[in-house]
Short mmCIF file of C-alpha atoms in Angstrom, two decimals:
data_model
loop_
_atom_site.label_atom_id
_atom_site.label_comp_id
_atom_site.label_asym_id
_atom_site.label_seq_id
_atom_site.Cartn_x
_atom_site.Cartn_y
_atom_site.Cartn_z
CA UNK A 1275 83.94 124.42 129.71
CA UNK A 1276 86.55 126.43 130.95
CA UNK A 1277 89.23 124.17 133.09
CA UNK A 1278 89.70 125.66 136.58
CA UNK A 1279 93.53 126.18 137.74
CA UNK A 1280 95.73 123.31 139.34
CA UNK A 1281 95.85 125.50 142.18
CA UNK A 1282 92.62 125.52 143.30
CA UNK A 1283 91.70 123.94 146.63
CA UNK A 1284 88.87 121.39 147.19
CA UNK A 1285 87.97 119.99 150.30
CA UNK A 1286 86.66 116.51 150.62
CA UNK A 1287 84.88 115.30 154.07
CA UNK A 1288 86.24 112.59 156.11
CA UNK A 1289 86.22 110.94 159.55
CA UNK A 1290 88.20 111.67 162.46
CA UNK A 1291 88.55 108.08 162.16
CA UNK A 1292 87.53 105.54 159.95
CA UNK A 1293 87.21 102.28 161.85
CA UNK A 1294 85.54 103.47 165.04
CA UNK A 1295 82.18 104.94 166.02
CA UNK A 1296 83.34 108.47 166.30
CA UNK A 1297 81.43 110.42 163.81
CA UNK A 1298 83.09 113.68 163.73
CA UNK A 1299 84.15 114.67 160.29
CA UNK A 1300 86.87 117.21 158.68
CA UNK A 1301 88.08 118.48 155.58
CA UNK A 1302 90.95 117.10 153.68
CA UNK A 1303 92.22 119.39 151.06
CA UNK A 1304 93.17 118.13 147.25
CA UNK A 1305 94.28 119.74 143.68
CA UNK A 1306 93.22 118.59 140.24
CA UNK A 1307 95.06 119.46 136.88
CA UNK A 1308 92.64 118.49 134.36
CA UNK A 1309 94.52 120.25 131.28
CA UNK A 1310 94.95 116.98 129.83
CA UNK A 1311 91.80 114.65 130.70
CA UNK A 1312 89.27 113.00 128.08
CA UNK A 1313 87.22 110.87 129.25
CA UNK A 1314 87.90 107.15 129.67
CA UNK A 1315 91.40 108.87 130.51
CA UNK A 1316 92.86 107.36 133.81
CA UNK A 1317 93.11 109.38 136.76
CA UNK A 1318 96.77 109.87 138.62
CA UNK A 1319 96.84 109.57 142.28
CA UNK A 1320 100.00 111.69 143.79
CA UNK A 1321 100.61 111.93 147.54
CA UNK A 1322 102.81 114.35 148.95
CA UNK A 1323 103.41 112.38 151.66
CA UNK A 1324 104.89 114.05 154.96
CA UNK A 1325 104.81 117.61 153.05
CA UNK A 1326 102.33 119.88 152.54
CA UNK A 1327 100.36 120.19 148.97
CA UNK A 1328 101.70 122.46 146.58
CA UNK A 1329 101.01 122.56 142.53
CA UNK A 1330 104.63 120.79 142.37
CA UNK A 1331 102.79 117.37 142.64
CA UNK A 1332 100.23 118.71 139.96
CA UNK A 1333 102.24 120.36 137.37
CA UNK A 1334 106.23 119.71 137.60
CA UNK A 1335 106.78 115.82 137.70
CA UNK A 1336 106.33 112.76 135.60
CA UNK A 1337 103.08 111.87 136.29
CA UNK A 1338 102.18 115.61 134.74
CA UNK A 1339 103.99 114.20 131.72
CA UNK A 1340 102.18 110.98 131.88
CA UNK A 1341 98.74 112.77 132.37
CA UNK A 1342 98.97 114.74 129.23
CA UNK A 1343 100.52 111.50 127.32
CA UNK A 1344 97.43 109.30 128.07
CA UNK A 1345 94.71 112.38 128.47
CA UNK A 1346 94.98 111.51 132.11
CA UNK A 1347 93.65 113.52 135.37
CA UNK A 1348 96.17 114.44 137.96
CA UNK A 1349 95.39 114.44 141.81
CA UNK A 1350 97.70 115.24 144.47
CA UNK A 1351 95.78 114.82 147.69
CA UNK A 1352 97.48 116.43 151.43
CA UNK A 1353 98.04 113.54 153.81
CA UNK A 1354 95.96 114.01 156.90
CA UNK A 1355 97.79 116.10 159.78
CA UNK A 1356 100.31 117.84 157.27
CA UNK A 1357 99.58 121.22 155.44
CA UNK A 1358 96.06 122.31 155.76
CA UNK A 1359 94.66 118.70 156.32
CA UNK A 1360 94.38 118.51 159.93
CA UNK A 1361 91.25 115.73 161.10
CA UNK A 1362 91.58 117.79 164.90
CA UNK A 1363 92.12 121.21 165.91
CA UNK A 1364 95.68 121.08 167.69
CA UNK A 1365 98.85 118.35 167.17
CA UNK A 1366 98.44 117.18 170.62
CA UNK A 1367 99.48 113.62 171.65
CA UNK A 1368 95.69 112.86 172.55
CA UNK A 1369 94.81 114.45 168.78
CA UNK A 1370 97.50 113.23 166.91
CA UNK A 1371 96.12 109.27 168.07
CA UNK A 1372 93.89 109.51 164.94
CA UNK A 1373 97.14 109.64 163.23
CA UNK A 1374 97.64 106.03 161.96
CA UNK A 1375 98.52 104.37 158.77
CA UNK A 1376 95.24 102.66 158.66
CA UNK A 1377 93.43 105.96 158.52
CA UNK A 1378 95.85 107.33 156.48
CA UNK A 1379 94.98 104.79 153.64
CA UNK A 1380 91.46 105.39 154.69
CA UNK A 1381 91.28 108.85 153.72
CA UNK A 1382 92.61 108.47 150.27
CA UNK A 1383 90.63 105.37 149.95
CA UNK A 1384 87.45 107.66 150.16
CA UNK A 1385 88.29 109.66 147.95
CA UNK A 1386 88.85 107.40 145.32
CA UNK A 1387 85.32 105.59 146.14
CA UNK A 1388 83.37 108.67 145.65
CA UNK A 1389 85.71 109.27 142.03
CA UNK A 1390 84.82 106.01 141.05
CA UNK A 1391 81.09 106.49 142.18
CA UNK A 1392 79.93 110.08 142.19
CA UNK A 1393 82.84 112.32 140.04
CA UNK A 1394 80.63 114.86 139.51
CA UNK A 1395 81.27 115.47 143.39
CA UNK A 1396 84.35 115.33 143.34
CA UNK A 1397 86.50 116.77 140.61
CA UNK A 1398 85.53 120.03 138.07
CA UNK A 1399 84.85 118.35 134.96
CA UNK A 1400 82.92 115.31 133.84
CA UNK A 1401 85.07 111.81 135.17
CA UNK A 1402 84.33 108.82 133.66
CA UNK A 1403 83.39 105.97 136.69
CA UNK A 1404 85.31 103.55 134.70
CA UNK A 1405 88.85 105.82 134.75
CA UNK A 1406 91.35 103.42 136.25
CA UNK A 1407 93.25 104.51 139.43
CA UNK A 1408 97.19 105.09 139.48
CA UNK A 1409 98.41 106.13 142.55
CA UNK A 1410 102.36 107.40 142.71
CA UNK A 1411 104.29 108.68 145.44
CA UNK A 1412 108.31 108.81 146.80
CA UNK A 1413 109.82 107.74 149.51
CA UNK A 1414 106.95 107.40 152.48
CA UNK A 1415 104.49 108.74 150.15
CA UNK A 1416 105.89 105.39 148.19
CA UNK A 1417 105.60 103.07 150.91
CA UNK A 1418 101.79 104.47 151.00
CA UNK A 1419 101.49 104.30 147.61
CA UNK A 1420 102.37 100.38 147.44
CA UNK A 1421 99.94 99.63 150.50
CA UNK A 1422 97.31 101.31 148.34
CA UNK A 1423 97.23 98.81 145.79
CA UNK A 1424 98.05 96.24 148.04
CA UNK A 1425 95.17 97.31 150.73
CA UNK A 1426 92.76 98.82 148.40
CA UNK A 1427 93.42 96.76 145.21
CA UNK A 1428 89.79 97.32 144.01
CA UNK A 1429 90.10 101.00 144.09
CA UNK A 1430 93.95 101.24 142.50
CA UNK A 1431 94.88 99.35 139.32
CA UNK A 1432 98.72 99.92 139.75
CA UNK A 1433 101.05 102.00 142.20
CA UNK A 1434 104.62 104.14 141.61
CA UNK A 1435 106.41 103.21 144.20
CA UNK A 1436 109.83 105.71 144.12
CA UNK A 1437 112.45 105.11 146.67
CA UNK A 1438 109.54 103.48 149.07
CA UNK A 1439 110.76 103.33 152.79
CA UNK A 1440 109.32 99.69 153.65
CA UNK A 1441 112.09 98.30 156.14
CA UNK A 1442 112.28 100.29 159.29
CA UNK A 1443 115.31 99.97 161.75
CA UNK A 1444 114.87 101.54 165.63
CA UNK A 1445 118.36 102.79 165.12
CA UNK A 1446 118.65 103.75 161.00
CA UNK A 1447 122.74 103.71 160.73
CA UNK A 1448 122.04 102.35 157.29
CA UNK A 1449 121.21 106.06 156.57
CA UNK A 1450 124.47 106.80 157.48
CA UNK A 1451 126.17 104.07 155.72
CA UNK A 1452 124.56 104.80 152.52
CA UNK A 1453 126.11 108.12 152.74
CA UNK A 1454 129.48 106.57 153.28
CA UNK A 1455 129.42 104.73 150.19
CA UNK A 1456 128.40 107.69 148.16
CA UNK A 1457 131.35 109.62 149.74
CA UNK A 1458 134.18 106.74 149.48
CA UNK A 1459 132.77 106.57 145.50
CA UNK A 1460 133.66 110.02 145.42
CA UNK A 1461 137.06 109.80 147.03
CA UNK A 1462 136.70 112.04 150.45
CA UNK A 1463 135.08 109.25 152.82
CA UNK A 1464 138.05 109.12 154.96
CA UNK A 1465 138.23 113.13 155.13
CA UNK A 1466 134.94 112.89 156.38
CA UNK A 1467 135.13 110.11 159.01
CA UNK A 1468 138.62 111.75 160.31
CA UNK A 1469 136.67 115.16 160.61
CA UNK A 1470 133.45 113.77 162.11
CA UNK A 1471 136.10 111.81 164.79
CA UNK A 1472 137.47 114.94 165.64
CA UNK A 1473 134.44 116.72 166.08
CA UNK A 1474 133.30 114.22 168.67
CA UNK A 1475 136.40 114.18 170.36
CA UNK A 1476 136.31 118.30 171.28
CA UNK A 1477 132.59 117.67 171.96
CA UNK A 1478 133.01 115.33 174.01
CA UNK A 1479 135.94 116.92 175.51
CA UNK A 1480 134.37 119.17 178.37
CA UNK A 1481 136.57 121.55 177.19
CA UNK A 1482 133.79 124.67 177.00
CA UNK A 1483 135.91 127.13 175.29
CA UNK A 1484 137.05 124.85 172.73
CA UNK A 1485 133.49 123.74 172.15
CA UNK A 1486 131.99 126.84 171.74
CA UNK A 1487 135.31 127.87 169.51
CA UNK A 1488 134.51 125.00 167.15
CA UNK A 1489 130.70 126.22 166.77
CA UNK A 1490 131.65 129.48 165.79
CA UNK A 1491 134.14 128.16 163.64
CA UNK A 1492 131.27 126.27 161.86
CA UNK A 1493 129.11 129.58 161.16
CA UNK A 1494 125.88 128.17 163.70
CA UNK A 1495 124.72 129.64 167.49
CA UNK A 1496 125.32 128.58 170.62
CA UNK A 1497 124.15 125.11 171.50
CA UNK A 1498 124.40 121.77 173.29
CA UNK A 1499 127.00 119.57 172.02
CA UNK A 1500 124.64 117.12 171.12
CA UNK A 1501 122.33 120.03 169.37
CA UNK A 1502 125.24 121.43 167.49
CA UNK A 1503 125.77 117.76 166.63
CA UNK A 1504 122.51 116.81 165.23
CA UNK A 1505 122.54 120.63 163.30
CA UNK A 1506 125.61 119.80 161.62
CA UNK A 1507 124.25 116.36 160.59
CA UNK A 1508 121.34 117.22 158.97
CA UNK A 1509 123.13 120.14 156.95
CA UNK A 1510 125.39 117.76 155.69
CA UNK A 1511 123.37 114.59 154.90
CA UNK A 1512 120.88 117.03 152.90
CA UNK A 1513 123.61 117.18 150.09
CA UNK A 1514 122.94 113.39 149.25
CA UNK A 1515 119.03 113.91 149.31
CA UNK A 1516 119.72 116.25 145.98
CA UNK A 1517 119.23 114.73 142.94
CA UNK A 1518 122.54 113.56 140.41
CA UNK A 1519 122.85 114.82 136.75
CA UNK A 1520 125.11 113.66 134.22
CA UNK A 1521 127.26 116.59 134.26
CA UNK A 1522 126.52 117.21 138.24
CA UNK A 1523 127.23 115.30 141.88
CA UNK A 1524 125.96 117.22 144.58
CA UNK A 1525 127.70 115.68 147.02
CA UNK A 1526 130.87 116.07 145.49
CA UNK A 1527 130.68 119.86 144.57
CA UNK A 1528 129.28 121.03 148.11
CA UNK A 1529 130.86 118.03 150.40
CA UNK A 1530 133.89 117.06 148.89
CA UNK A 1531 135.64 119.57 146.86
CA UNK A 1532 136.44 121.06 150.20
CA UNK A 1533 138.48 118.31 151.29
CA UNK A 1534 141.13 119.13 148.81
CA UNK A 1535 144.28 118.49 151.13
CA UNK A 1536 144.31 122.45 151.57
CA UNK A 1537 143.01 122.65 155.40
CA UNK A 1538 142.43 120.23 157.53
CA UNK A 1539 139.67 117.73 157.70
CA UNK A 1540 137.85 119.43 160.45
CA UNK A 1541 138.51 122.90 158.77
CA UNK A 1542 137.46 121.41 155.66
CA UNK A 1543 134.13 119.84 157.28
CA UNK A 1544 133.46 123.19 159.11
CA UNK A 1545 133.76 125.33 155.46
CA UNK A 1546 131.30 122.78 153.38
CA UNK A 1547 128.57 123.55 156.42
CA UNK A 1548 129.67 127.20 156.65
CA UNK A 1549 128.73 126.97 152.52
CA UNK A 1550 125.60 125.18 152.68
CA UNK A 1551 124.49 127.84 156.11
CA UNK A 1552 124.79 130.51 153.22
CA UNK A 1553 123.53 129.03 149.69
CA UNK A 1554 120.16 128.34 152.05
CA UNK A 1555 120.16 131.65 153.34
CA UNK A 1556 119.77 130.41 157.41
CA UNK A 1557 119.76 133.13 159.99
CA UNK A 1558 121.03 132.44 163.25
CA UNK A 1559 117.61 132.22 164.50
CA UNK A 1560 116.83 130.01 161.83
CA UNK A 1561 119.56 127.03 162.54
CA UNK A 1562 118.26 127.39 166.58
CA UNK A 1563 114.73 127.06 165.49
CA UNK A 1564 115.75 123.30 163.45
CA UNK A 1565 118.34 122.79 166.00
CA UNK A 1566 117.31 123.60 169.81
CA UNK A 1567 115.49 120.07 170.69
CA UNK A 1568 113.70 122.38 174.08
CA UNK A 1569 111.92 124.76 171.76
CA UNK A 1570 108.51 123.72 171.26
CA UNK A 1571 107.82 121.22 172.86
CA UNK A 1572 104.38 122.12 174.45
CA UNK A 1573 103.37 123.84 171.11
CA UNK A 1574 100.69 122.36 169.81
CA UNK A 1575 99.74 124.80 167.07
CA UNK A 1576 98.30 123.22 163.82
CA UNK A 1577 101.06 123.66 160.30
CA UNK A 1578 104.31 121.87 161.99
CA UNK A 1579 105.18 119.37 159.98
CA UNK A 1580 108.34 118.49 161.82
CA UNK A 1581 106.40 117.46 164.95
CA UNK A 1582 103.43 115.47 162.96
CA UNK A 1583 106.53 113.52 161.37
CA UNK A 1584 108.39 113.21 164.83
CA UNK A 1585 105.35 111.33 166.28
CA UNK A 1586 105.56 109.25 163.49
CA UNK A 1587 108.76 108.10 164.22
CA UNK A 1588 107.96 107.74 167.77
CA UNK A 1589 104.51 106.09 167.40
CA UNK A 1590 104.87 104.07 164.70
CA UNK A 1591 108.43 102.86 163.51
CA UNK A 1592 111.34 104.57 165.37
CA UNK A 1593 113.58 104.79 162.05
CA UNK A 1594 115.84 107.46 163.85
CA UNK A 1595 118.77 108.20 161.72
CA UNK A 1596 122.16 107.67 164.16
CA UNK A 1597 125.29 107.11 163.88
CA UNK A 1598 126.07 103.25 163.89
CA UNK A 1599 126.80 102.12 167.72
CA UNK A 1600 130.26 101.21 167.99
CA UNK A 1601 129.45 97.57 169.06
CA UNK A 1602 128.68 97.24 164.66
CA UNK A 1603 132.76 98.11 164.14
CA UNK A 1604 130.96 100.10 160.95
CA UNK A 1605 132.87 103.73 160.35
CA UNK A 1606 130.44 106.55 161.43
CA UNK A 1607 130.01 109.33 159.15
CA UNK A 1608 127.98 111.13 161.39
CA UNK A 1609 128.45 112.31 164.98
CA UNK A 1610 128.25 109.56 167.72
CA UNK A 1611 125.93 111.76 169.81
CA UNK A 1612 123.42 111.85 167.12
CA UNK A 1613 122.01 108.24 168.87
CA UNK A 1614 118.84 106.85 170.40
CA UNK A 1615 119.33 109.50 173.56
CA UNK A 1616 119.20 112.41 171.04
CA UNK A 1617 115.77 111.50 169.56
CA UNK A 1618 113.67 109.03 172.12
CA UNK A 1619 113.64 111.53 174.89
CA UNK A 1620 111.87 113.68 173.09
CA UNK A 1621 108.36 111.64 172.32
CA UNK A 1622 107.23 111.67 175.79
CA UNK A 1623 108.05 115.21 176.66
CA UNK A 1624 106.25 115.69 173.24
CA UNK A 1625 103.55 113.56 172.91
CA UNK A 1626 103.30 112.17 176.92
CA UNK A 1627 103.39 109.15 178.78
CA UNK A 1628 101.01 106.69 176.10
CA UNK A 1629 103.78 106.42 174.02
CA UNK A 1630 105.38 103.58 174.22
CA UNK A 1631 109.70 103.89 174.12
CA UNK A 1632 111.26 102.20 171.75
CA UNK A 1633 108.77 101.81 168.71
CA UNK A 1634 108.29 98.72 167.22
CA UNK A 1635 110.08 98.71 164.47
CA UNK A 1636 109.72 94.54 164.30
CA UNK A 1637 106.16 94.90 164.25
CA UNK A 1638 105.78 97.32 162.08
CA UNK A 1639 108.03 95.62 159.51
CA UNK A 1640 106.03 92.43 160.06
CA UNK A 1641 103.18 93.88 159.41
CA UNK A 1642 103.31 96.29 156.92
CA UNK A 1643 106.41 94.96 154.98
CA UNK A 1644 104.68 91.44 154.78
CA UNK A 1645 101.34 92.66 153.14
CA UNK A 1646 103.57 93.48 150.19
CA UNK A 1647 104.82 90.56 149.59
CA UNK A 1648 103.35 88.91 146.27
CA UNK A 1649 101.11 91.67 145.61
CA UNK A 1650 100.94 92.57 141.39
CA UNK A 1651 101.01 96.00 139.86
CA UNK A 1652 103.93 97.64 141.87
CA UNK A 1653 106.41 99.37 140.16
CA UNK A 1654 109.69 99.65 142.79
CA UNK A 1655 112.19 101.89 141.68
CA UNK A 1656 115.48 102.56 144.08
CA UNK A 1657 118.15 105.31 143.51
CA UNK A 1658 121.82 103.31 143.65
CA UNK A 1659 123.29 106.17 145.63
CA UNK A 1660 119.26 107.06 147.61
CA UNK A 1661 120.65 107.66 151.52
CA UNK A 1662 117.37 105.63 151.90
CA UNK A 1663 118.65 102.83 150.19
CA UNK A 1664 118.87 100.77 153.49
CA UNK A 1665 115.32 100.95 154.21
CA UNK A 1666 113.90 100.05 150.35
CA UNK A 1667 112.91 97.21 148.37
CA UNK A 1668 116.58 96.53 147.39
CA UNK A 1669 119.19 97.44 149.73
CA UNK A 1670 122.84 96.82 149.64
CA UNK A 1671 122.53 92.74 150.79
CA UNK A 1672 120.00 92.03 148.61
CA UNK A 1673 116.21 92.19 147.57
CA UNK A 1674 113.63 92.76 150.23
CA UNK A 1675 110.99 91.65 148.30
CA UNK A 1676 110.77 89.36 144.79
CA UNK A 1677 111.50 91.04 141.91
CA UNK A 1678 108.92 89.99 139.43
CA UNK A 1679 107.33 90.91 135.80
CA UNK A 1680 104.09 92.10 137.94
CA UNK A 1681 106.33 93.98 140.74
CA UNK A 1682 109.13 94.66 138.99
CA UNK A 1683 112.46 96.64 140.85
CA UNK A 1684 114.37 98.54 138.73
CA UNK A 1685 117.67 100.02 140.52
CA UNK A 1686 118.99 103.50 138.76
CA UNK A 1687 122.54 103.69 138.61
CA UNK A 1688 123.93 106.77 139.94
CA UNK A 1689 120.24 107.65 141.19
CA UNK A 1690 119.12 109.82 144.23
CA UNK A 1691 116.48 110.05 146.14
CA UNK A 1692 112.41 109.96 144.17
CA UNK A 1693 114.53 111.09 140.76
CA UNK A 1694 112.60 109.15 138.76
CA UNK A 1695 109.40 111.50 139.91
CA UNK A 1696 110.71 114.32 138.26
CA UNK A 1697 110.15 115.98 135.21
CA UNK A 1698 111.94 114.53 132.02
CA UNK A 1699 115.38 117.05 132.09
CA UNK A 1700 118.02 116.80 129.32
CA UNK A 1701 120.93 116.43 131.84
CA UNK A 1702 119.14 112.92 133.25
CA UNK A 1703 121.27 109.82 133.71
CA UNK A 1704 120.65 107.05 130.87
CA UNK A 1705 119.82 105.06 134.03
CA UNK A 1706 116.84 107.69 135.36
CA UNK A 1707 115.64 107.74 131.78
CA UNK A 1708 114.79 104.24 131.29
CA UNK A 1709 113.71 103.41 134.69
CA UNK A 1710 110.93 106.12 133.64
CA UNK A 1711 110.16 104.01 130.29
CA UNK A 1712 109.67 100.68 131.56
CA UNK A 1713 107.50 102.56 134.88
CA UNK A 1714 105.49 103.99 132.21
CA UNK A 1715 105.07 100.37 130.42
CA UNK A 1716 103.84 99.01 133.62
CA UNK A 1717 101.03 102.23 133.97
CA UNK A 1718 99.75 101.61 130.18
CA UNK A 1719 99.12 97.61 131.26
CA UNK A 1720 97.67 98.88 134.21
CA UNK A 1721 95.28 101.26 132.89
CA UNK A 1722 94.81 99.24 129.50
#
């Protein structure tokens, strides 16, 4: 029988919510590449996580690879509230209450129930009931993917788990710190600091002219100080989200080769951003639209992902990436403005007065964090340079959880952030390469 595209959308039905007595149902959207399967063949479990589906997750990483190596079936399923996946009609505080991780893990436990049960319903070509479950996903699409098997063990033989966020910190300066020691590895950390320290100090300053000199200077529109702050923050820290080749640093060829001891740090600072403005192809428009923390706020439209993943952090975790408070004598490598006042505002004038300010990011490391703990058939794997590294399974101080033969954590050296999730490339570090081997040892015992 002819095998339909990886790009063609199927809708399964779910609750609004699965642990209460409202019945109303709605359609969550999922892709399945079955170039590959035979039956008996194990079916892959991706989760795009906080992004919407695409045939990326079906087609272009390693569990593609690992689908065709053990005539496997690939699914990438949309996380409810993100792409086309949305349980209510608007992203309203009141809708967006269905919007927990215990429905979350719901949804994709459904799924798998009616694989497992009825396959015929669900997927385009005949499924074995007996295929064993993988599921795989990076970063909070790893965290999910961990309390899968650990929540759902019945359903999921073994999880992925690739740069997992499983710690949570109110204020996340380990973000920032992270991104320090990537920079002082690569020589320009104190170039960076000195221009981030004079940055504050003319935006601080009062001085109007000289603030809205320095903006221009950096290539973005007008803003607030503390806009133009958070702007220039996220441009920059994106360079350590790319992924690190043998022959290739991100971070050093758009962050540091400008602090060559030509211009000053500040100049420097101001021509890496000006660069990364233009590779991206931002309008002016653009950069207000991701900076301007007014705009929007009473939209409620379905398809923004920013605001589902806001709520998130203001519902759930906090996890809001600042600059560490000068009371932790720690070096900032982002602006001091970009604090607690820049992000907590925002969730009531977003999401209104039932959210509670601060989120508990205690509780929700208690709880989530200590269901891990001793659960089999995890494989962790952290990126040695991830900017996430302070929030994974092994962070700077130490091991979060116990690094075992049925969990094992593998650390790549040199790593970024999810690498390992990629598609085999020729320029990989040795490091990336074999944390892939021994991840695909733990799948075959898994699905053996």
């Amino acid at each position: 029988m002819a095998i339909p595209p990886s790009s063609t959308s199927y809708w399964f039905s779910q609750p609004v919510d699965h642990f209460s007595l409202n019945l109303s149902t709605w359609n969550q959207q999922y892709f399945v590449n079955a170039t590959f399967y035979k039956l008996g063949g194990p079916i892959y479990m991706v989760t795009p996580g906080e992004s919407p589906l695409s045939t990326y997750y079906t087609d272009r990483t390693h569990f593609t690879e690992l689908a065709q190596k053990t005539n496997g079936l690939l699914v990438a399923v949309e996380h409810r509230f993100y792409g086309k996946s949305n349980p209510m009609p608007d992203l309203s505080g009141a809708s967006l209450k269905h919007h927990t991780v215990e429905n979350v893990l719901g949804d994709f436990a459904a799924l798998i129930r009616s694989a497992k049960w009825a396959p015929h319903r669900v997927f385009p070509v005949p499924v074995s009931t007996n295929s064993k479950v993988v599921f795989a996903g990076g970063s909070y699409g790893g965290a999910l993917a961990a309390y899968m098997r650990t929540m759902y063990p019945n359903l999921v033989a073994g999880a992925w788990s690739s740069s997992a966020v499983v710690q949570y910190h109110l204020q996340n300066y380990q973000l920032d710190q992270s991104w320090g020691r990537h920079l002082q590895a690569l020589g320009c950390a104190k170039e960076v600091a000195k221009a981030v320290n004079d940055l504050d100090n003319i935006l601080l300053s009062g001085n109007a002219t000289a603030i809205r000199d320095i903006q221009a200077s950096f290539g973005v529109p007008a803003l607030t100080p503390r806009d133009f702050a958070g702007l220039v923050t996220s441009l920059i820290s994106a360079a350590a989200m790319a992924p690190n080749y043998v022959d290739l640093d991100y971070t050093r060829n758009t962050v540091c080769s400008f602090f060559n001891g030509t211009h000053s740090s500040l100049d420097s600072y101001a021509m890496a951003v000006t660069s990364m403005i233009r590779s991206q192809g931002y309008s002016q428009a653009d950069l207000t639209q991701i900076a301007d923390t007014n705009l929007n706020l009473d939209s409620y439209a379905l398809g923004q992902v920013g605001r589902v993943w806001y709520y998130q952090g203001c519902a759930w975790y906090g996890n809001w990436q600042v600059a560490p408070p000068k009371s932790c004598g720690l070096t900032p490598y982002r602006s001091q403005l970009v604090d607690l006042t820049y992000y907590q505002p925002n969730c009531k004038r977003k999401f209104g007065d039932h959210i509670a300010i601060p989120a508990n990011s205690d509780g929700f490391n208690s709880k989530w964090l200590g269901k891990l703990r001793g659960v089999s058939n995890i494989y962790y794997t952290v990126g040695s340079l991830d900017l996430w590294r302070g929030s994974s399974v092994l962070t700077w101080e130490g091991f979060a959880l116990a690094n075992t033969t049925a969990s094992p954590i593998f650390l790549i050296e040199g790593g970024s952030h999810t690498q390992d999730l990629s598609k085999a490339n020729a320029r990989d570090l040795p490091s990336l390469t074999t944390s892939r081997v021994v991840g695909d040892r733990q799948v075959m015992k898994w699905i053996a």
